[in-house]
PDB file of C-alpha atoms and ligand atoms in Angstrom:
ATOM      1  CA  MET A   1      -2.242  20.863  -1.291  1.00 96.00           C
ATOM      2  CA  LYS A   2      -3.035  20.255   2.329  1.00 98.00           C
ATOM      3  CA  LEU A   3      -4.032  16.948   3.856  1.00 98.00           C
ATOM      4  CA  PHE A   4      -6.005  16.906   7.100  1.00 98.00           C
ATOM      5  CA  SER A   5      -5.298  13.522   8.586  1.00 98.00           C
ATOM      6  CA  PHE A   6      -4.571  11.471  11.690  1.00 97.00           C
ATOM      7  CA  PHE A   7      -1.460   9.308  11.825  1.00 96.00           C
ATOM      8  CA  ASN A   8      -3.284   6.121  12.832  1.00 95.00           C
ATOM      9  CA  SER A   9      -6.276   6.563  10.544  1.00 97.00           C
ATOM     10  CA  SER A  10      -6.256   3.914   7.848  1.00 98.00           C
ATOM     11  CA  ALA A  11      -8.339   6.066   5.484  1.00 98.00           C
ATOM     12  CA  SER A  12      -5.721   8.841   5.852  1.00 98.00           C
ATOM     13  CA  TYR A  13      -2.955   6.265   5.340  1.00 98.00           C
ATOM     14  CA  ARG A  14      -4.561   5.265   1.976  1.00 98.00           C
ATOM     15  CA  VAL A  15      -4.285   8.846   0.758  1.00 98.00           C
ATOM     16  CA  ARG A  16      -0.728   9.294   2.103  1.00 98.00           C
ATOM     17  CA  ILE A  17       0.314   6.213   0.113  1.00 98.00           C
ATOM     18  CA  ALA A  18      -1.287   7.636  -3.045  1.00 98.00           C
ATOM     19  CA  LEU A  19       0.405  11.027  -2.566  1.00 98.00           C
ATOM     20  CA  ALA A  20       3.768   9.364  -1.982  1.00 98.00           C
ATOM     21  CA  LEU A  21       3.460   7.010  -4.974  1.00 98.00           C
ATOM     22  CA  LYS A  22       2.691  10.003  -7.184  1.00 98.00           C
ATOM     23  CA  GLY A  23       5.509  12.063  -5.649  1.00 98.00           C
ATOM     24  CA  ILE A  24       3.194  14.960  -4.753  1.00 97.00           C
ATOM     25  CA  ASP A  25       4.400  17.572  -2.258  1.00 96.00           C
ATOM     26  CA  TYR A  26       1.788  18.512   0.320  1.00 97.00           C
ATOM     27  CA  GLN A  27       1.331  20.024   3.741  1.00 97.00           C
ATOM     28  CA  MET A  28      -0.161  17.949   6.519  1.00 97.00           C
ATOM     29  CA  GLU A  29      -2.331  19.141   9.382  1.00 96.00           C
ATOM     30  CA  GLY A  30      -3.044  16.631  12.123  1.00 96.00           C
ATOM     31  CA  VAL A  31      -6.662  16.189  13.248  1.00 97.00           C
ATOM     32  CA  ASN A  32      -6.679  14.312  16.535  1.00 96.00           C
ATOM     33  CA  ILE A  33      -9.707  12.047  16.177  1.00 96.00           C
ATOM     34  CA  ARG A  34      -9.158  10.531  19.623  1.00 95.00           C
ATOM     35  CA  ALA A  35      -9.725  14.017  21.047  1.00 95.00           C
ATOM     36  CA  GLY A  36     -12.769  14.637  18.805  1.00 96.00           C
ATOM     37  CA  GLU A  37     -11.214  17.336  16.598  1.00 96.00           C
ATOM     38  CA  GLN A  38     -13.014  15.853  13.554  1.00 97.00           C
ATOM     39  CA  ASN A  39     -16.298  17.077  15.048  1.00 96.00           C
ATOM     40  CA  GLY A  40     -15.215  20.700  15.557  1.00 96.00           C
ATOM     41  CA  ALA A  41     -17.031  23.407  13.579  1.00 96.00           C
ATOM     42  CA  ASP A  42     -13.942  24.335  11.514  1.00 94.00           C
ATOM     43  CA  TYR A  43     -13.348  20.773  10.431  1.00 97.00           C
ATOM     44  CA  LEU A  44     -17.032  20.081   9.700  1.00 97.00           C
ATOM     45  CA  ARG A  45     -17.113  23.069   7.371  1.00 96.00           C
ATOM     46  CA  ARG A  46     -14.534  21.292   5.226  1.00 95.00           C
ATOM     47  CA  ASN A  47     -15.867  17.780   5.666  1.00 97.00           C
ATOM     48  CA  PRO A  48     -19.463  17.514   6.906  1.00 96.00           C
ATOM     49  CA  ILE A  49     -19.273  13.792   7.695  1.00 96.00           C
ATOM     50  CA  GLY A  50     -16.707  14.476  10.443  1.00 97.00           C
ATOM     51  CA  LEU A  51     -14.171  11.854   9.410  1.00 98.00           C
ATOM     52  CA  VAL A  52     -10.560  12.098   8.246  1.00 98.00           C
ATOM     53  CA  PRO A  53      -9.011  12.543   5.754  1.00 98.00           C
ATOM     54  CA  THR A  54      -9.835  15.748   3.916  1.00 98.00           C
ATOM     55  CA  LEU A  55      -7.680  17.050   1.111  1.00 98.00           C
ATOM     56  CA  VAL A  56      -7.710  20.718   0.238  1.00 98.00           C
ATOM     57  CA  GLY A  57      -6.578  21.036  -3.355  1.00 93.00           C
ATOM     58  CA  ASP A  58      -4.504  23.842  -4.844  1.00 89.00           C
ATOM     59  CA  ASN A  59      -7.740  25.561  -5.897  1.00 91.00           C
ATOM     60  CA  GLY A  60      -8.899  25.644  -2.254  1.00 94.00           C
ATOM     61  CA  GLU A  61     -11.610  23.028  -2.733  1.00 94.00           C
ATOM     62  CA  ALA A  62     -11.993  20.551   0.124  1.00 97.00           C
ATOM     63  CA  ILE A  63     -12.536  16.889  -0.741  1.00 97.00           C
ATOM     64  CA  GLY A  64     -13.566  14.204   1.722  1.00 98.00           C
ATOM     65  CA  GLN A  65     -13.628  10.410   1.291  1.00 98.00           C
ATOM     66  CA  SER A  66     -10.282   8.731   0.695  1.00 98.00           C
ATOM     67  CA  LEU A  67     -11.347   6.968  -2.512  1.00 98.00           C
ATOM     68  CA  ALA A  68     -12.725  10.194  -4.007  1.00 98.00           C
ATOM     69  CA  ILE A  69      -9.467  11.933  -3.073  1.00 98.00           C
ATOM     70  CA  ILE A  70      -7.393   9.226  -4.769  1.00 98.00           C
ATOM     71  CA  ASP A  71      -9.602   9.483  -7.870  1.00 97.00           C
ATOM     72  CA  TYR A  72      -9.044  13.270  -7.845  1.00 97.00           C
ATOM     73  CA  LEU A  73      -5.272  12.737  -7.579  1.00 97.00           C
ATOM     74  CA  ASP A  74      -5.418  10.263 -10.479  1.00 97.00           C
ATOM     75  CA  ARG A  75      -7.157  12.906 -12.611  1.00 95.00           C
ATOM     76  CA  LEU A  76      -4.615  15.581 -11.718  1.00 96.00           C
ATOM     77  CA  TYR A  77      -1.518  13.386 -11.747  1.00 96.00           C
ATOM     78  CA  PRO A  78      -2.199  10.608 -14.266  1.00 96.00           C
ATOM     79  CA  ASP A  79       1.480   9.668 -14.770  1.00 96.00           C
ATOM     80  CA  VAL A  80       1.136   7.150 -11.946  1.00 96.00           C
ATOM     81  CA  LEU A  81      -2.428   5.831 -12.220  1.00 97.00           C
ATOM     82  CA  LEU A  82      -3.684   3.999  -9.148  1.00 98.00           C
ATOM     83  CA  LEU A  83      -6.987   3.119 -10.704  1.00 96.00           C
ATOM     84  CA  PRO A  84      -6.036   1.356 -13.925  1.00 87.00           C
ATOM     85  CA  ALA A  85      -7.591   3.214 -16.854  1.00 81.00           C
ATOM     86  CA  SER A  86      -9.686   0.360 -18.166  1.00 78.00           C
ATOM     87  CA  GLY A  87     -10.268  -3.328 -18.416  1.00 91.00           C
ATOM     88  CA  GLU A  88     -10.241  -6.204 -16.002  1.00 93.00           C
ATOM     89  CA  ALA A  89      -7.505  -4.725 -13.781  1.00 95.00           C
ATOM     90  CA  ARG A  90      -9.662  -1.655 -13.049  1.00 96.00           C
ATOM     91  CA  THR A  91     -12.643  -3.777 -12.035  1.00 96.00           C
ATOM     92  CA  LYS A  92     -10.515  -6.059  -9.857  1.00 97.00           C
ATOM     93  CA  ALA A  93      -8.808  -3.098  -8.154  1.00 97.00           C
ATOM     94  CA  LEU A  94     -12.190  -1.514  -7.384  1.00 97.00           C
ATOM     95  CA  GLU A  95     -13.644  -4.785  -6.112  1.00 98.00           C
ATOM     96  CA  ILE A  96     -10.814  -5.300  -3.603  1.00 98.00           C
ATOM     97  CA  ALA A  97     -10.766  -1.631  -2.602  1.00 98.00           C
ATOM     98  CA  PHE A  98     -14.535  -1.646  -1.976  1.00 98.00           C
ATOM     99  CA  VAL A  99     -14.443  -4.817   0.129  1.00 98.00           C
ATOM    100  CA  ILE A 100     -11.961  -3.046   2.393  1.00 98.00           C
ATOM    101  CA  ALA A 101     -13.310   0.508   2.299  1.00 98.00           C
ATOM    102  CA  CYS A 102     -17.050  -0.263   2.201  1.00 98.00           C
ATOM    103  CA  ASP A 103     -17.423  -3.646   3.922  1.00 98.00           C
ATOM    104  CA  ILE A 104     -14.584  -4.040   6.458  1.00 98.00           C
ATOM    105  CA  HIS A 105     -13.619  -0.534   7.499  1.00 98.00           C
ATOM    106  CA  PRO A 106     -16.963   1.124   8.359  1.00 97.00           C
ATOM    107  CA  VAL A 107     -18.045  -1.474  10.918  1.00 98.00           C
ATOM    108  CA  ASN A 108     -14.692  -1.228  12.738  1.00 97.00           C
ATOM    109  CA  ASN A 109     -14.368   2.540  12.677  1.00 96.00           C
ATOM    110  CA  MET A 110     -13.578   4.311  15.939  1.00 97.00           C
ATOM    111  CA  ARG A 111     -16.998   5.946  16.303  1.00 97.00           C
ATOM    112  CA  VAL A 112     -18.738   2.597  15.781  1.00 97.00           C
ATOM    113  CA  LEU A 113     -16.493   0.871  18.341  1.00 97.00           C
ATOM    114  CA  ARG A 114     -17.042   3.731  20.794  1.00 97.00           C
ATOM    115  CA  TYR A 115     -20.808   3.486  20.301  1.00 98.00           C
ATOM    116  CA  LEU A 116     -20.659  -0.231  21.045  1.00 98.00           C
ATOM    117  CA  THR A 117     -18.704   0.294  24.260  1.00 98.00           C
ATOM    118  CA  ASP A 118     -20.037   3.642  25.498  1.00 97.00           C
ATOM    119  CA  GLU A 119     -23.705   3.444  24.448  1.00 98.00           C
ATOM    120  CA  LEU A 120     -24.446  -0.255  24.212  1.00 98.00           C
ATOM    121  CA  GLY A 121     -22.147  -1.231  27.060  1.00 98.00           C
ATOM    122  CA  ILE A 122     -20.172  -4.052  25.489  1.00 98.00           C
ATOM    123  CA  SER A 123     -16.898  -5.013  27.187  1.00 98.00           C
ATOM    124  CA  GLU A 124     -13.367  -4.508  25.830  1.00 96.00           C
ATOM    125  CA  ALA A 125     -13.178  -8.262  25.156  1.00 97.00           C
ATOM    126  CA  GLN A 126     -16.433  -8.169  23.184  1.00 98.00           C
ATOM    127  CA  LYS A 127     -15.191  -5.149  21.237  1.00 97.00           C
ATOM    128  CA  LYS A 128     -12.018  -7.042  20.297  1.00 97.00           C
ATOM    129  CA  ALA A 129     -14.079 -10.055  19.242  1.00 97.00           C
ATOM    130  CA  TRP A 130     -16.288  -7.797  17.062  1.00 98.00           C
ATOM    131  CA  TYR A 131     -13.229  -6.239  15.433  1.00 98.00           C
ATOM    132  CA  ALA A 132     -11.548  -9.607  14.817  1.00 98.00           C
ATOM    133  CA  HIS A 133     -14.765 -11.100  13.429  1.00 98.00           C
ATOM    134  CA  TRP A 134     -15.219  -8.453  10.716  1.00 98.00           C
ATOM    135  CA  ILE A 135     -11.528  -8.562   9.879  1.00 98.00           C
ATOM    136  CA  ALA A 136     -11.785 -12.336   9.379  1.00 98.00           C
ATOM    137  CA  VAL A 137     -14.929 -12.077   7.230  1.00 98.00           C
ATOM    138  CA  GLY A 138     -13.434  -9.312   5.100  1.00 98.00           C
ATOM    139  CA  LEU A 139      -9.890 -10.604   4.703  1.00 98.00           C
ATOM    140  CA  THR A 140     -11.180 -14.079   3.800  1.00 98.00           C
ATOM    141  CA  ALA A 141     -12.928 -12.403   0.872  1.00 98.00           C
ATOM    142  CA  VAL A 142      -9.890 -10.318  -0.036  1.00 98.00           C
ATOM    143  CA  GLU A 143      -7.630 -13.406   0.062  1.00 98.00           C
ATOM    144  CA  SER A 144      -9.974 -15.173  -2.332  1.00 98.00           C
ATOM    145  CA  LEU A 145     -10.088 -12.143  -4.673  1.00 98.00           C
ATOM    146  CA  LEU A 146      -6.275 -12.023  -4.617  1.00 98.00           C
ATOM    147  CA  GLN A 147      -6.154 -15.675  -5.577  1.00 98.00           C
ATOM    148  CA  LYS A 148      -8.528 -15.028  -8.490  1.00 97.00           C
ATOM    149  CA  ALA A 149      -6.386 -12.066  -9.554  1.00 96.00           C
ATOM    150  CA  GLY A 150      -3.176 -14.145  -9.355  1.00 96.00           C
ATOM    151  CA  SER A 151      -1.623 -11.663  -6.916  1.00 97.00           C
ATOM    152  CA  GLY A 152       2.110 -11.532  -6.261  1.00 98.00           C
ATOM    153  CA  ASN A 153       3.960  -8.590  -4.735  1.00 98.00           C
ATOM    154  CA  PHE A 154       0.950  -6.377  -5.425  1.00 98.00           C
ATOM    155  CA  CYS A 155      -2.764  -7.143  -5.340  1.00 98.00           C
ATOM    156  CA  ILE A 156      -3.063  -6.910  -9.112  1.00 96.00           C
ATOM    157  CA  GLY A 157      -0.302  -7.014 -11.705  1.00 94.00           C
ATOM    158  CA  ASP A 158       3.188  -5.644 -11.248  1.00 95.00           C
ATOM    159  CA  SER A 159       2.555  -2.193  -9.844  1.00 96.00           C
ATOM    160  CA  PRO A 160       0.587  -0.608  -7.013  1.00 97.00           C
ATOM    161  CA  THR A 161      -3.109   0.162  -7.461  1.00 98.00           C
ATOM    162  CA  LEU A 162      -5.944   1.480  -5.352  1.00 98.00           C
ATOM    163  CA  ALA A 163      -6.300  -2.047  -3.968  1.00 98.00           C
ATOM    164  CA  ASP A 164      -2.823  -1.880  -2.372  1.00 98.00           C
ATOM    165  CA  CYS A 165      -3.547   1.649  -1.073  1.00 98.00           C
ATOM    166  CA  CYS A 166      -6.494   0.111   0.819  1.00 98.00           C
ATOM    167  CA  LEU A 167      -5.050  -3.258   1.843  1.00 98.00           C
ATOM    168  CA  ILE A 168      -1.812  -2.058   3.474  1.00 98.00           C
ATOM    169  CA  PRO A 169      -3.515   0.279   6.017  1.00 98.00           C
ATOM    170  CA  GLN A 170      -6.241  -2.265   6.796  1.00 98.00           C
ATOM    171  CA  TRP A 171      -3.662  -4.981   7.409  1.00 98.00           C
ATOM    172  CA  ALA A 172      -1.586  -2.625   9.591  1.00 98.00           C
ATOM    173  CA  ASN A 173      -4.674  -1.880  11.695  1.00 97.00           C
ATOM    174  CA  ALA A 174      -5.497  -5.563  12.063  1.00 98.00           C
ATOM    175  CA  LEU A 175      -1.911  -6.221  13.195  1.00 97.00           C
ATOM    176  CA  ARG A 176      -2.150  -3.376  15.717  1.00 95.00           C
ATOM    177  CA  MET A 177      -5.384  -4.860  17.056  1.00 96.00           C
ATOM    178  CA  GLY A 178      -3.707  -8.259  17.516  1.00 96.00           C
ATOM    179  CA  CYS A 179      -5.835 -10.182  14.981  1.00 98.00           C
ATOM    180  CA  ASP A 180      -4.788 -13.647  13.847  1.00 97.00           C
ATOM    181  CA  LEU A 181      -3.742 -13.101  10.227  1.00 98.00           C
ATOM    182  CA  SER A 182      -2.270 -16.530   9.534  1.00 98.00           C
ATOM    183  CA  ALA A 183      -4.990 -17.532   7.058  1.00 98.00           C
ATOM    184  CA  TYR A 184      -4.171 -14.829   4.501  1.00 98.00           C
ATOM    185  CA  PRO A 185      -0.766 -15.574   2.921  1.00 98.00           C
ATOM    186  CA  ARG A 186      -1.458 -13.594  -0.266  1.00 98.00           C
ATOM    187  CA  CYS A 187      -2.425 -10.505   1.714  1.00 98.00           C
ATOM    188  CA  ARG A 188       0.681 -10.930   3.876  1.00 98.00           C
ATOM    189  CA  ARG A 189       2.972 -11.134   0.837  1.00 98.00           C
ATOM    190  CA  VAL A 190       1.509  -7.914  -0.586  1.00 98.00           C
ATOM    191  CA  TYR A 191       1.849  -6.199   2.815  1.00 98.00           C
ATOM    192  CA  GLU A 192       5.452  -7.294   3.286  1.00 98.00           C
ATOM    193  CA  HIS A 193       6.485  -6.271  -0.199  1.00 98.00           C
ATOM    194  CA  CYS A 194       4.683  -2.920  -0.256  1.00 98.00           C
ATOM    195  CA  THR A 195       5.888  -1.831   3.169  1.00 98.00           C
ATOM    196  CA  SER A 196       9.469  -2.458   2.011  1.00 98.00           C
ATOM    197  CA  LEU A 197       9.035   0.224  -0.691  1.00 98.00           C
ATOM    198  CA  PRO A 198      10.014   3.834   0.169  1.00 98.00           C
ATOM    199  CA  ALA A 199       6.666   5.398  -0.837  1.00 98.00           C
ATOM    200  CA  PHE A 200       4.641   3.045   1.340  1.00 98.00           C
ATOM    201  CA  ALA A 201       7.179   3.297   4.180  1.00 98.00           C
ATOM    202  CA  SER A 202       7.012   7.107   4.194  1.00 98.00           C
ATOM    203  CA  ALA A 203       3.199   6.934   4.562  1.00 98.00           C
ATOM    204  CA  ALA A 204       3.293   4.650   7.610  1.00 98.00           C
ATOM    205  CA  PRO A 205       1.608   5.908  10.811  1.00 97.00           C
ATOM    206  CA  GLU A 206       4.789   5.929  12.891  1.00 95.00           C
ATOM    207  CA  ARG A 207       6.506   8.196  10.344  1.00 96.00           C
ATOM    208  CA  GLN A 208       3.905  10.975  10.625  1.00 96.00           C
ATOM    209  CA  SER A 209       4.609  14.204  12.492  1.00 94.00           C
ATOM    210  CA  ASP A 210       1.347  13.927  14.470  1.00 94.00           C
ATOM    211  CA  ALA A 211       2.123  10.394  15.731  1.00 95.00           C
ATOM    212  CA  VAL A 212       1.477  10.004  19.451  1.00 86.00           C
ATOM    213  CA  ALA A 213       1.648   7.016  21.753  1.00 71.00           C
ATOM    214  CA  ALA A 214      -1.435   4.769  21.801  1.00 59.00           C
TER     215      ALA A 214
HETATM  216  N1  LIG B   1     -15.231   6.451   4.045  1.00 61.48           N
HETATM  217  C1  LIG B   1     -14.317   7.357   4.691  1.00 61.48           C
HETATM  218  C2  LIG B   1     -13.943   6.797   6.028  1.00 61.48           C
HETATM  219  C3  LIG B   1     -13.176   7.793   6.843  1.00 61.48           C
HETATM  220  C4  LIG B   1     -13.022   7.321   8.271  1.00 61.48           C
HETATM  221  O1  LIG B   1     -13.803   6.497   8.757  1.00 61.48           O
HETATM  222  N2  LIG B   1     -12.035   7.874   8.976  1.00 61.48           N
HETATM  223  C5  LIG B   1     -11.840   7.494  10.352  1.00 61.48           C
HETATM  224  C6  LIG B   1     -10.383   7.206  10.624  1.00 61.48           C
HETATM  225  S1  LIG B   1      -9.789   5.889   9.645  1.00 61.48           S
HETATM  226  C7  LIG B   1     -12.281   8.614  11.264  1.00 61.48           C
HETATM  227  O2  LIG B   1     -12.170   9.777  10.932  1.00 61.48           O
HETATM  228  N3  LIG B   1     -12.797   8.256  12.436  1.00 61.48           N
HETATM  229  C8  LIG B   1     -13.269   9.210  13.386  1.00 61.48           C
HETATM  230  C9  LIG B   1     -14.434   8.690  14.142  1.00 61.48           C
HETATM  231  O3  LIG B   1     -14.709   7.491  14.067  1.00 61.48           O
HETATM  232  O4  LIG B   1     -15.054   9.509  14.830  1.00 61.48           O
HETATM  233  C10 LIG B   1     -13.060   7.539   3.807  1.00 61.48           C
HETATM  234  O5  LIG B   1     -12.737   6.622   3.067  1.00 61.48           O
HETATM  235  O6  LIG B   1     -12.450   8.614   3.869  1.00 61.48           O
END
């Protein structure tokens, strides 16, 4: 398997966590999204939306969208299931994952932020305020879902799920962007516990071979 990813991309980080939790060996090829490599013809042939990550499976098929990739990995490697097979835990894991992947992440994606600054002319301070605003709206919801789920070291239950694969990268990004995260103690506990585990630690941006200075 080959993962096309960027070290600082939170969607790539979700997939790296899943691969590490399942103990899957894979090759990594860096796609420098700051330099626009995600919009090159070669990359677009594999992933027409022009975003990372893309996973090329052992059969040569390219899959885009981090949540679809994790679902694919769950089908192929079901020993460690990240999307619980059934019941309330599955629904709760999807709900948290979707708040992060569908509601928080898209409005704070690099191309959206660049459009705001480069095309609409907002200032760096306004961009930071935009980012922090959507983080606050989204993490307030996640914190409340964690409370409902009775979270502890993980978002749901006693083992990692898709929800943790999404929360850890989103929290790491918010930290990097200097957001005030004091109002989300349940999220913080999950982040601190998960990042202390070897699989999560090995997926961290600074541990990737394509990591470059900001
Ligand atoms: N829904 C996509 C989101 C992918 C995504 O937005 N990736 C970002 C990095 S985290 C990206 O490639 N950004 C490049 C850009 O904004 O041009 C997924 O889950 O894979």
